[in-house]
PDB file of C-alpha atoms (C1' of nucleotides) in Angstrom:
ATOM      1  CA  UNK A 118       0.000   0.000   0.000  1.00 49.00           C
ATOM      2  CA  UNK A 119       1.317   3.396  -1.001  1.00 61.00           C
ATOM      3  CA  UNK A 120       1.128   6.177   1.548  1.00 74.00           C
ATOM      4  CA  UNK A 121       2.001   9.859   1.325  1.00 86.00           C
ATOM      5  CA  UNK A 122       4.728  11.351   3.488  1.00 90.00           C
ATOM      6  CA  UNK A 123       2.182  13.328   5.476  1.00 91.00           C
ATOM      7  CA  UNK A 124       0.033  10.267   5.993  1.00 91.00           C
ATOM      8  CA  UNK A 125       3.079   8.375   7.185  1.00 93.00           C
ATOM      9  CA  UNK A 126       3.801  11.079   9.762  1.00 96.00           C
ATOM     10  CA  UNK A 127       0.247  10.887  11.076  1.00 97.00           C
ATOM     11  CA  UNK A 128       0.567   7.132  11.220  1.00 97.00           C
ATOM     12  CA  UNK A 129       3.704   7.430  13.341  1.00 97.00           C
ATOM     13  CA  UNK A 130       2.014  10.047  15.502  1.00 98.00           C
ATOM     14  CA  UNK A 131      -0.833   7.611  16.087  1.00 98.00           C
ATOM     15  CA  UNK A 132       1.566   4.765  16.841  1.00 98.00           C
ATOM     16  CA  UNK A 133       3.172   6.957  19.471  1.00 98.00           C
ATOM     17  CA  UNK A 134      -0.228   7.455  21.086  1.00 98.00           C
ATOM     18  CA  UNK A 135      -0.903   3.767  20.815  1.00 98.00           C
ATOM     19  CA  UNK A 136       2.234   3.075  22.826  1.00 98.00           C
ATOM     20  CA  UNK A 137       0.583   5.037  25.645  1.00 98.00           C
ATOM     21  CA  UNK A 138      -2.769   3.310  25.249  1.00 98.00           C
ATOM     22  CA  UNK A 139      -2.273   0.670  27.910  1.00 98.00           C
ATOM     23  CA  UNK A 140      -2.456   1.089  31.690  1.00 98.00           C
ATOM     24  CA  UNK A 141       0.611  -1.020  32.320  1.00 98.00           C
ATOM     25  CA  UNK A 142       2.746   0.883  29.857  1.00 98.00           C
ATOM     26  CA  UNK A 143       1.628   4.156  31.416  1.00 98.00           C
ATOM     27  CA  UNK A 144       2.655   2.846  34.825  1.00 98.00           C
ATOM     28  CA  UNK A 145       5.978   1.727  33.387  1.00 98.00           C
ATOM     29  CA  UNK A 146       6.718   5.153  31.967  1.00 98.00           C
ATOM     30  CA  UNK A 147       5.920   6.850  35.259  1.00 98.00           C
ATOM     31  CA  UNK A 148       8.061   4.291  37.070  1.00 98.00           C
ATOM     32  CA  UNK A 149      10.928   4.961  34.664  1.00 98.00           C
ATOM     33  CA  UNK A 150      10.672   8.656  35.469  1.00 98.00           C
ATOM     34  CA  UNK A 151      12.420   7.833  38.748  1.00 98.00           C
ATOM     35  CA  UNK A 152      15.444   6.496  36.893  1.00 98.00           C
ATOM     36  CA  UNK A 153      16.708   3.506  34.916  1.00 98.00           C
ATOM     37  CA  UNK A 154      15.049   0.320  36.127  1.00 98.00           C
ATOM     38  CA  UNK A 155      15.577  -3.389  35.480  1.00 98.00           C
ATOM     39  CA  UNK A 156      12.827  -5.386  33.831  1.00 98.00           C
ATOM     40  CA  UNK A 157      12.320  -7.549  36.891  1.00 98.00           C
ATOM     41  CA  UNK A 158      11.722  -4.561  39.135  1.00 98.00           C
ATOM     42  CA  UNK A 159       9.147  -3.182  36.746  1.00 98.00           C
ATOM     43  CA  UNK A 160       7.362  -6.511  36.564  1.00 98.00           C
ATOM     44  CA  UNK A 161       7.265  -6.723  40.333  1.00 98.00           C
ATOM     45  CA  UNK A 162       6.086  -3.142  40.797  1.00 97.00           C
ATOM     46  CA  UNK A 163       3.232  -3.698  38.359  1.00 97.00           C
ATOM     47  CA  UNK A 164       2.420  -7.171  39.609  1.00 97.00           C
ATOM     48  CA  UNK A 165       2.729  -8.739  36.164  1.00 98.00           C
ATOM     49  CA  UNK A 166       4.675 -11.656  34.709  1.00 98.00           C
ATOM     50  CA  UNK A 167       8.196 -11.096  33.498  1.00 98.00           C
ATOM     51  CA  UNK A 168       7.338 -12.068  29.951  1.00 98.00           C
ATOM     52  CA  UNK A 169       4.497  -9.605  29.883  1.00 98.00           C
ATOM     53  CA  UNK A 170       6.764  -6.831  31.147  1.00 98.00           C
ATOM     54  CA  UNK A 171       9.256  -7.643  28.396  1.00 98.00           C
ATOM     55  CA  UNK A 172       6.477  -7.535  25.830  1.00 98.00           C
ATOM     56  CA  UNK A 173       5.290  -4.099  26.923  1.00 98.00           C
ATOM     57  CA  UNK A 174       8.852  -2.823  27.054  1.00 98.00           C
ATOM     58  CA  UNK A 175       9.333  -4.106  23.530  1.00 98.00           C
ATOM     59  CA  UNK A 176       6.428  -1.924  22.410  1.00 98.00           C
ATOM     60  CA  UNK A 177       7.939   1.129  24.091  1.00 98.00           C
ATOM     61  CA  UNK A 178      11.312   0.295  22.550  1.00 98.00           C
ATOM     62  CA  UNK A 179       9.828  -0.108  19.081  1.00 97.00           C
ATOM     63  CA  UNK A 180       8.236   3.321  19.321  1.00 98.00           C
ATOM     64  CA  UNK A 181      11.539   4.738  20.486  1.00 97.00           C
ATOM     65  CA  UNK A 182      10.242   5.867  23.871  1.00 98.00           C
ATOM     66  CA  UNK A 183      12.766   3.946  25.973  1.00 98.00           C
ATOM     67  CA  UNK A 184      16.266   2.599  25.607  1.00 98.00           C
ATOM     68  CA  UNK A 185      17.676  -0.578  27.076  1.00 98.00           C
ATOM     69  CA  UNK A 186      21.155  -0.912  28.470  1.00 97.00           C
ATOM     70  CA  UNK A 187      22.638  -4.136  29.624  1.00 97.00           C
ATOM     71  CA  UNK A 188      24.692  -4.444  32.796  1.00 96.00           C
ATOM     72  CA  UNK A 189      25.695  -8.027  33.395  1.00 95.00           C
ATOM     73  CA  UNK A 190      22.613 -10.148  33.105  1.00 96.00           C
ATOM     74  CA  UNK A 191      20.175  -7.416  33.999  1.00 97.00           C
ATOM     75  CA  UNK A 192      18.823  -4.888  31.531  1.00 98.00           C
ATOM     76  CA  UNK A 193      18.079  -1.357  32.658  1.00 98.00           C
ATOM     77  CA  UNK A 194      15.378   0.494  30.801  1.00 98.00           C
ATOM     78  CA  UNK A 195      15.510   4.221  30.608  1.00 98.00           C
ATOM     79  CA  UNK A 196      13.044   6.922  29.638  1.00 98.00           C
ATOM     80  CA  UNK A 197      14.131   8.756  26.520  1.00 98.00           C
ATOM     81  CA  UNK A 198      11.803  11.743  26.236  1.00 98.00           C
ATOM     82  CA  UNK A 199      10.523  13.485  29.356  1.00 98.00           C
ATOM     83  CA  UNK A 200       8.019  15.239  27.096  1.00 98.00           C
ATOM     84  CA  UNK A 201       6.107  11.974  26.958  1.00 98.00           C
ATOM     85  CA  UNK A 202       5.389  12.295  30.650  1.00 98.00           C
ATOM     86  CA  UNK A 203       4.307  15.884  30.147  1.00 98.00           C
ATOM     87  CA  UNK A 204       1.864  14.685  27.512  1.00 98.00           C
ATOM     88  CA  UNK A 205       0.578  12.020  29.868  1.00 98.00           C
ATOM     89  CA  UNK A 206       0.184  14.610  32.622  1.00 98.00           C
ATOM     90  CA  UNK A 207      -1.808  16.848  30.311  1.00 98.00           C
ATOM     91  CA  UNK A 208      -4.117  13.981  29.472  1.00 98.00           C
ATOM     92  CA  UNK A 209      -4.443  13.103  33.110  1.00 98.00           C
ATOM     93  CA  UNK A 210      -5.511  16.683  33.713  1.00 97.00           C
ATOM     94  CA  UNK A 211      -8.123  16.331  30.996  1.00 98.00           C
ATOM     95  CA  UNK A 212      -9.335  13.153  32.653  1.00 97.00           C
ATOM     96  CA  UNK A 213      -9.631  14.911  35.995  1.00 95.00           C
ATOM     97  CA  UNK A 214     -11.625  17.747  34.439  1.00 95.00           C
ATOM     98  CA  UNK A 215     -13.884  15.305  32.724  1.00 94.00           C
ATOM     99  CA  UNK A 216     -14.542  13.331  35.891  1.00 92.00           C
ATOM    100  CA  UNK A 217     -15.259  16.482  37.870  1.00 90.00           C
ATOM    101  CA  UNK A 218     -17.775  17.642  35.272  1.00 86.00           C
ATOM    102  CA  UNK A 219     -19.391  14.273  35.159  1.00 76.00           C
ATOM    103  CA  UNK A 220     -20.385  13.610  38.741  1.00 69.00           C
ATOM    104  CA  UNK A 221     -22.277  10.460  37.907  1.00 59.00           C
ATOM    105  CA  UNK A 222     -19.208   8.829  36.534  1.00 56.00           C
ATOM    106  CA  UNK A 223     -17.116   9.754  39.549  1.00 58.00           C
ATOM    107  CA  UNK A 224     -19.736   8.278  41.799  1.00 58.00           C
ATOM    108  CA  UNK A 225     -19.691   5.079  39.808  1.00 56.00           C
ATOM    109  CA  UNK A 226     -15.948   4.920  40.366  1.00 51.00           C
ATOM    110  CA  UNK A 227     -16.460   5.521  44.064  1.00 50.00           C
ATOM    111  CA  UNK A 228     -18.839   2.590  44.126  1.00 49.00           C
ATOM    112  CA  UNK A 229     -16.245   0.409  42.520  1.00 43.00           C
ATOM    113  CA  UNK A 230     -13.465   1.744  44.723  1.00 41.00           C
ATOM    114  CA  UNK A 231     -14.923   0.923  48.130  1.00 37.00           C
TER     115      UNK A 231
ATOM    116  CA  UNK B1242     -13.765  -8.438  37.538  1.00 48.00           C
ATOM    117  CA  UNK B1243     -12.870  -6.346  40.529  1.00 59.00           C
ATOM    118  CA  UNK B1244     -10.607  -3.361  39.992  1.00 73.00           C
ATOM    119  CA  UNK B1245      -9.153  -0.862  42.422  1.00 86.00           C
ATOM    120  CA  UNK B1246      -9.943   2.831  42.153  1.00 89.00           C
ATOM    121  CA  UNK B1247      -6.361   3.585  41.137  1.00 90.00           C
ATOM    122  CA  UNK B1248      -6.413   0.859  38.517  1.00 90.00           C
ATOM    123  CA  UNK B1249      -9.651   2.266  37.159  1.00 93.00           C
ATOM    124  CA  UNK B1250      -8.055   5.699  36.816  1.00 96.00           C
ATOM    125  CA  UNK B1251      -5.150   4.262  34.875  1.00 97.00           C
ATOM    126  CA  UNK B1252      -7.584   2.375  32.699  1.00 97.00           C
ATOM    127  CA  UNK B1253      -9.390   5.615  31.864  1.00 97.00           C
ATOM    128  CA  UNK B1254      -6.078   7.332  31.283  1.00 98.00           C
ATOM    129  CA  UNK B1255      -5.171   4.600  28.813  1.00 98.00           C
ATOM    130  CA  UNK B1256      -8.551   4.835  27.111  1.00 98.00           C
ATOM    131  CA  UNK B1257      -7.931   8.541  26.623  1.00 98.00           C
ATOM    132  CA  UNK B1258      -4.653   7.728  24.894  1.00 98.00           C
ATOM    133  CA  UNK B1259      -6.361   5.075  22.859  1.00 98.00           C
ATOM    134  CA  UNK B1260      -8.784   7.677  21.547  1.00 98.00           C
ATOM    135  CA  UNK B1261      -5.732   9.438  20.085  1.00 98.00           C
ATOM    136  CA  UNK B1262      -4.232   6.258  18.684  1.00 98.00           C
ATOM    137  CA  UNK B1263      -5.613   6.585  15.179  1.00 98.00           C
ATOM    138  CA  UNK B1264      -4.413   8.877  12.389  1.00 98.00           C
ATOM    139  CA  UNK B1265      -7.911   9.850  11.342  1.00 98.00           C
ATOM    140  CA  UNK B1266      -8.971  10.780  14.851  1.00 98.00           C
ATOM    141  CA  UNK B1267      -5.829  12.872  15.242  1.00 98.00           C
ATOM    142  CA  UNK B1268      -6.674  14.687  12.021  1.00 98.00           C
ATOM    143  CA  UNK B1269     -10.236  15.185  13.241  1.00 98.00           C
ATOM    144  CA  UNK B1270      -9.074  16.758  16.491  1.00 98.00           C
ATOM    145  CA  UNK B1271      -6.746  19.137  14.676  1.00 98.00           C
ATOM    146  CA  UNK B1272      -9.545  19.994  12.248  1.00 98.00           C
ATOM    147  CA  UNK B1273     -11.887  20.688  15.155  1.00 98.00           C
ATOM    148  CA  UNK B1274      -9.317  23.105  16.578  1.00 98.00           C
ATOM    149  CA  UNK B1275     -10.472  25.540  13.892  1.00 98.00           C
ATOM    150  CA  UNK B1276     -14.002  25.489  15.276  1.00 98.00           C
ATOM    151  CA  UNK B1277     -17.190  23.419  15.397  1.00 98.00           C
ATOM    152  CA  UNK B1278     -17.528  21.322  12.268  1.00 98.00           C
ATOM    153  CA  UNK B1279     -20.297  19.152  10.773  1.00 98.00           C
ATOM    154  CA  UNK B1280     -19.695  15.454  10.347  1.00 98.00           C
ATOM    155  CA  UNK B1281     -19.942  15.671   6.582  1.00 98.00           C
ATOM    156  CA  UNK B1282     -17.220  18.310   6.378  1.00 98.00           C
ATOM    157  CA  UNK B1283     -14.899  16.206   8.494  1.00 98.00           C
ATOM    158  CA  UNK B1284     -15.545  13.144   6.354  1.00 98.00           C
ATOM    159  CA  UNK B1285     -14.797  15.135   3.216  1.00 98.00           C
ATOM    160  CA  UNK B1286     -11.636  16.738   4.629  1.00 98.00           C
ATOM    161  CA  UNK B1287     -10.276  13.332   5.612  1.00 98.00           C
ATOM    162  CA  UNK B1288     -11.449  11.600   2.468  1.00 97.00           C
ATOM    163  CA  UNK B1289     -13.363   8.922   4.355  1.00 98.00           C
ATOM    164  CA  UNK B1290     -16.942   7.604   4.275  1.00 98.00           C
ATOM    165  CA  UNK B1291     -19.571   9.298   6.348  1.00 98.00           C
ATOM    166  CA  UNK B1292     -20.220   6.188   8.398  1.00 98.00           C
ATOM    167  CA  UNK B1293     -16.566   5.873   9.208  1.00 98.00           C
ATOM    168  CA  UNK B1294     -16.410   9.508  10.303  1.00 98.00           C
ATOM    169  CA  UNK B1295     -19.411   8.941  12.565  1.00 98.00           C
ATOM    170  CA  UNK B1296     -17.712   5.880  14.051  1.00 98.00           C
ATOM    171  CA  UNK B1297     -14.538   7.762  14.879  1.00 98.00           C
ATOM    172  CA  UNK B1298     -16.507  10.678  16.292  1.00 98.00           C
ATOM    173  CA  UNK B1299     -18.408   8.220  18.455  1.00 98.00           C
ATOM    174  CA  UNK B1300     -15.099   7.096  19.953  1.00 98.00           C
ATOM    175  CA  UNK B1301     -14.099  10.685  20.695  1.00 98.00           C
ATOM    176  CA  UNK B1302     -17.534  11.344  22.170  1.00 98.00           C
ATOM    177  CA  UNK B1303     -17.377   8.258  24.365  1.00 97.00           C
ATOM    178  CA  UNK B1304     -14.033   9.369  25.780  1.00 98.00           C
ATOM    179  CA  UNK B1305     -15.506  12.811  26.379  1.00 97.00           C
ATOM    180  CA  UNK B1306     -13.103  14.616  24.054  1.00 98.00           C
ATOM    181  CA  UNK B1307     -15.752  16.223  21.863  1.00 98.00           C
ATOM    182  CA  UNK B1308     -19.349  17.328  22.152  1.00 98.00           C
ATOM    183  CA  UNK B1309     -22.032  17.194  19.497  1.00 98.00           C
ATOM    184  CA  UNK B1310     -24.622  19.876  18.967  1.00 97.00           C
ATOM    185  CA  UNK B1311     -27.448  19.563  16.544  1.00 97.00           C
ATOM    186  CA  UNK B1312     -28.559  22.422  14.319  1.00 96.00           C
ATOM    187  CA  UNK B1313     -31.347  21.288  12.031  1.00 95.00           C
ATOM    188  CA  UNK B1314     -30.287  18.112  10.373  1.00 97.00           C
ATOM    189  CA  UNK B1315     -26.564  18.732  10.673  1.00 98.00           C
ATOM    190  CA  UNK B1316     -24.540  17.966  13.780  1.00 98.00           C
ATOM    191  CA  UNK B1317     -21.627  20.172  14.720  1.00 98.00           C
ATOM    192  CA  UNK B1318     -18.812  18.577  16.636  1.00 98.00           C
ATOM    193  CA  UNK B1319     -16.730  20.652  18.958  1.00 98.00           C
ATOM    194  CA  UNK B1320     -13.429  20.184  20.727  1.00 98.00           C
ATOM    195  CA  UNK B1321     -13.850  20.082  24.474  1.00 98.00           C
ATOM    196  CA  UNK B1322     -10.331  20.240  25.902  1.00 98.00           C
ATOM    197  CA  UNK B1323      -7.639  22.249  24.129  1.00 98.00           C
ATOM    198  CA  UNK B1324      -5.133  20.478  26.387  1.00 98.00           C
ATOM    199  CA  UNK B1325      -5.611  17.411  24.218  1.00 98.00           C
ATOM    200  CA  UNK B1326      -4.075  19.280  21.311  1.00 98.00           C
ATOM    201  CA  UNK B1327      -1.218  20.396  23.530  1.00 98.00           C
ATOM    202  CA  UNK B1328      -0.601  16.768  24.405  1.00 98.00           C
ATOM    203  CA  UNK B1329      -0.676  15.823  20.727  1.00 98.00           C
ATOM    204  CA  UNK B1330       1.761  18.632  19.946  1.00 98.00           C
ATOM    205  CA  UNK B1331       4.131  17.405  22.626  1.00 98.00           C
ATOM    206  CA  UNK B1332       4.054  13.940  21.153  1.00 98.00           C
ATOM    207  CA  UNK B1333       4.562  15.314  17.694  1.00 98.00           C
ATOM    208  CA  UNK B1334       7.645  17.064  19.053  1.00 97.00           C
ATOM    209  CA  UNK B1335       8.887  13.765  20.427  1.00 98.00           C
ATOM    210  CA  UNK B1336       8.294  12.191  17.045  1.00 97.00           C
ATOM    211  CA  UNK B1337      10.279  14.918  15.342  1.00 95.00           C
ATOM    212  CA  UNK B1338      13.184  14.462  17.760  1.00 95.00           C
ATOM    213  CA  UNK B1339      13.124  10.766  17.238  1.00 94.00           C
ATOM    214  CA  UNK B1340      13.150  11.065  13.461  1.00 93.00           C
ATOM    215  CA  UNK B1341      16.001  13.560  13.549  1.00 90.00           C
ATOM    216  CA  UNK B1342      18.084  11.254  15.719  1.00 86.00           C
ATOM    217  CA  UNK B1343      17.335   8.306  13.527  1.00 76.00           C
ATOM    218  CA  UNK B1344      18.485   9.415  10.098  1.00 69.00           C
ATOM    219  CA  UNK B1345      17.932   6.016   8.535  1.00 59.00           C
ATOM    220  CA  UNK B1346      14.288   6.121   9.348  1.00 56.00           C
ATOM    221  CA  UNK B1347      13.848   9.596   7.957  1.00 58.00           C
ATOM    222  CA  UNK B1348      15.486   8.488   4.756  1.00 59.00           C
ATOM    223  CA  UNK B1349      13.153   5.548   4.540  1.00 56.00           C
ATOM    224  CA  UNK B1350      10.249   7.970   4.827  1.00 52.00           C
ATOM    225  CA  UNK B1351      11.757  10.113   2.113  1.00 50.00           C
ATOM    226  CA  UNK B1352      11.890   7.052  -0.124  1.00 49.00           C
ATOM    227  CA  UNK B1353       8.243   6.396   0.529  1.00 43.00           C
ATOM    228  CA  UNK B1354       7.299  10.047   0.140  1.00 41.00           C
ATOM    229  CA  UNK B1355       8.581  10.627  -3.364  1.00 37.00           C
TER     230      UNK B1355
ATOM    231  C1'  DC C 288     -47.645  12.168   5.959  1.00 74.11           C
ATOM    232  C1'  DG C 289     -44.042  11.382   2.428  1.00 74.11           C
ATOM    233  C1'  DC C 290     -39.617  12.686   0.854  1.00 74.11           C
ATOM    234  C1'  DG C 291     -34.780  14.311   1.013  1.00 74.11           C
ATOM    235  C1'  DT C 292     -30.730  15.281   3.561  1.00 74.11           C
ATOM    236  C1'  DA C 293     -27.517  14.570   7.442  1.00 74.11           C
ATOM    237  C1'  DT C 294     -26.026  11.602  10.801  1.00 74.11           C
ATOM    238  C1'  DA C 295     -25.990   7.252  13.618  1.00 74.11           C
ATOM    239  C1'  DT C 296     -25.990   2.367  14.288  1.00 74.11           C
ATOM    240  C1'  DT C 297     -25.552  -2.469  13.144  1.00 74.11           C
ATOM    241  C1'  DC C 298     -23.308  -6.253  11.070  1.00 74.11           C
ATOM    242  C1'  DG C 299     -19.748  -9.206   9.057  1.00 74.11           C
ATOM    243  C1'  DT C 300     -15.010  -9.419   8.241  1.00 74.11           C
ATOM    244  C1'  DA C 301     -10.301  -8.623   8.496  1.00 74.11           C
ATOM    245  C1'  DC C 302      -6.740  -6.992  11.282  1.00 74.11           C
ATOM    246  C1'  DT C 303      -4.291  -5.771  15.592  1.00 74.11           C
ATOM    247  C1'  DG C 304      -3.261  -6.148  20.500  1.00 74.11           C
ATOM    248  C1'  DT C 305      -2.828  -8.602  25.094  1.00 74.11           C
ATOM    249  C1'  DT C 306      -1.887 -12.495  27.757  1.00 74.11           C
ATOM    250  C1'  DG C 307       0.356 -16.752  30.021  1.00 74.11           C
ATOM    251  C1'  DA C 308       2.964 -20.740  29.029  1.00 74.11           C
ATOM    252  C1'  DA C 309       6.788 -22.516  27.077  1.00 74.11           C
ATOM    253  C1'  DT C 310      11.114 -21.926  25.130  1.00 74.11           C
ATOM    254  C1'  DA C 311      15.297 -19.390  23.742  1.00 74.11           C
ATOM    255  C1'  DT C 312      19.227 -16.343  24.486  1.00 74.11           C
ATOM    256  C1'  DA C 313      22.872 -14.001  27.152  1.00 74.11           C
ATOM    257  C1'  DA C 314      25.925 -13.251  30.830  1.00 74.11           C
ATOM    258  C1'  DA C 315      28.056 -14.525  35.244  1.00 74.11           C
ATOM    259  C1'  DT C 316      29.908 -18.055  38.174  1.00 74.11           C
ATOM    260  C1'  DG C 317      31.915 -22.002  39.774  1.00 74.11           C
TER     261       DG C 317
ATOM    262  C1'  DC D1292      31.314 -26.339  30.099  1.00 74.11           C
ATOM    263  C1'  DA D1293      27.247 -26.850  33.189  1.00 74.11           C
ATOM    264  C1'  DT D1294      24.300 -24.172  35.904  1.00 74.11           C
ATOM    265  C1'  DT D1295      21.917 -20.219  37.426  1.00 74.11           C
ATOM    266  C1'  DT D1296      19.810 -15.812  36.786  1.00 74.11           C
ATOM    267  C1'  DA D1297      17.744 -12.172  33.997  1.00 74.11           C
ATOM    268  C1'  DT D1298      15.572 -11.106  29.951  1.00 74.11           C
ATOM    269  C1'  DA D1299      13.598 -11.946  25.242  1.00 74.11           C
ATOM    270  C1'  DT D1300      10.836 -14.314  21.913  1.00 74.11           C
ATOM    271  C1'  DT D1301       7.389 -17.447  20.103  1.00 74.11           C
ATOM    272  C1'  DC D1302       2.954 -19.392  20.138  1.00 74.11           C
ATOM    273  C1'  DA D1303      -2.007 -19.923  20.552  1.00 74.11           C
ATOM    274  C1'  DA D1304      -6.181 -18.229  22.422  1.00 74.11           C
ATOM    275  C1'  DC D1305      -8.892 -14.512  23.030  1.00 74.11           C
ATOM    276  C1'  DA D1306     -10.393  -9.594  23.052  1.00 74.11           C
ATOM    277  C1'  DG D1307     -10.637  -5.381  20.868  1.00 74.11           C
ATOM    278  C1'  DT D1308     -10.561  -2.257  16.709  1.00 74.11           C
ATOM    279  C1'  DA D1309     -11.379  -0.492  11.878  1.00 74.11           C
ATOM    280  C1'  DC D1310     -13.747  -0.695   7.785  1.00 74.11           C
ATOM    281  C1'  DG D1311     -17.547  -0.603   4.101  1.00 74.11           C
ATOM    282  C1'  DA D1312     -22.168  -1.752   3.194  1.00 74.11           C
ATOM    283  C1'  DA D1313     -26.603  -1.656   4.569  1.00 74.11           C
ATOM    284  C1'  DT D1314     -30.023   0.070   7.454  1.00 74.11           C
ATOM    285  C1'  DA D1315     -32.038   3.143  10.922  1.00 74.11           C
ATOM    286  C1'  DT D1316     -33.105   7.606  12.973  1.00 74.11           C
ATOM    287  C1'  DA D1317     -33.892  12.649  13.099  1.00 74.11           C
ATOM    288  C1'  DC D1318     -35.074  16.800  11.194  1.00 74.11           C
ATOM    289  C1'  DG D1319     -37.027  20.100   7.799  1.00 74.11           C
ATOM    290  C1'  DC D1320     -40.096  20.917   4.149  1.00 74.11           C
ATOM    291  C1'  DG D1321     -43.813  20.742   1.145  1.00 74.11           C
TER     292       DG D1321
END
DNA sequence: CGCGTATATTCGTACTGTTGAATATAAATG
DNA sequence: CATTTATATTCAACAGTACGAATATACGCG
């Protein structure tokens, strides 16, 4: 399939967003904000299997959002662009606004939360 | 399935990102930045079918990113949170950085683009 | 009410993404 | 070189998403 340059850019833009479109990957990125972290630590922090952590990290690596550096047998992942966290924070702000406007939804969450 | 309050927030955060994870929806949001726009206009600008435009707008509506207002038979969609565009701009900046670092990839795009 | 226009929804299909289990690789260590 | 530890990859099942075509709804108008 042929695609224009502009279309390709929008595709990549969307793929970047897609990398953020999973709760576990969001948690990973915020965790990485505190510094380079081994895969095992991330898996433990998120309460997920090691293979699953590797899979999510592979997505973030593919999209260029993190880099991996080996030290002995352990691999430290590192956040590459702090701006990604800024973007996530902006969206979190939007979410907060939305929930505040929409009382019913907040209440539903409260129900679930207790 | 039981989910904690915090987990639910991250789920919603991810769903917000997911709403942005499609080239056509990104284009729609940028188009809406210029002001309220009827569905038909959006479909035409993006070169997609009307039903497809409605489907994508439904996603944006579900995530609370746009509102719809009827005027006669036409429905005007409106951007609700400008911060969403800021977030998209940040990510576009990240994309630009990434492409500049990675010359090979840029060149591949150039190949495709010509 | 019947018709036209604008938008929404439903449906089938093809594609993509997420997961755990199992297996593979890579490095350190004895 | 065999073993252990940390990470990566593959696989199969399942869930979710995107699309066009067809159909439904909603409004205005005569």
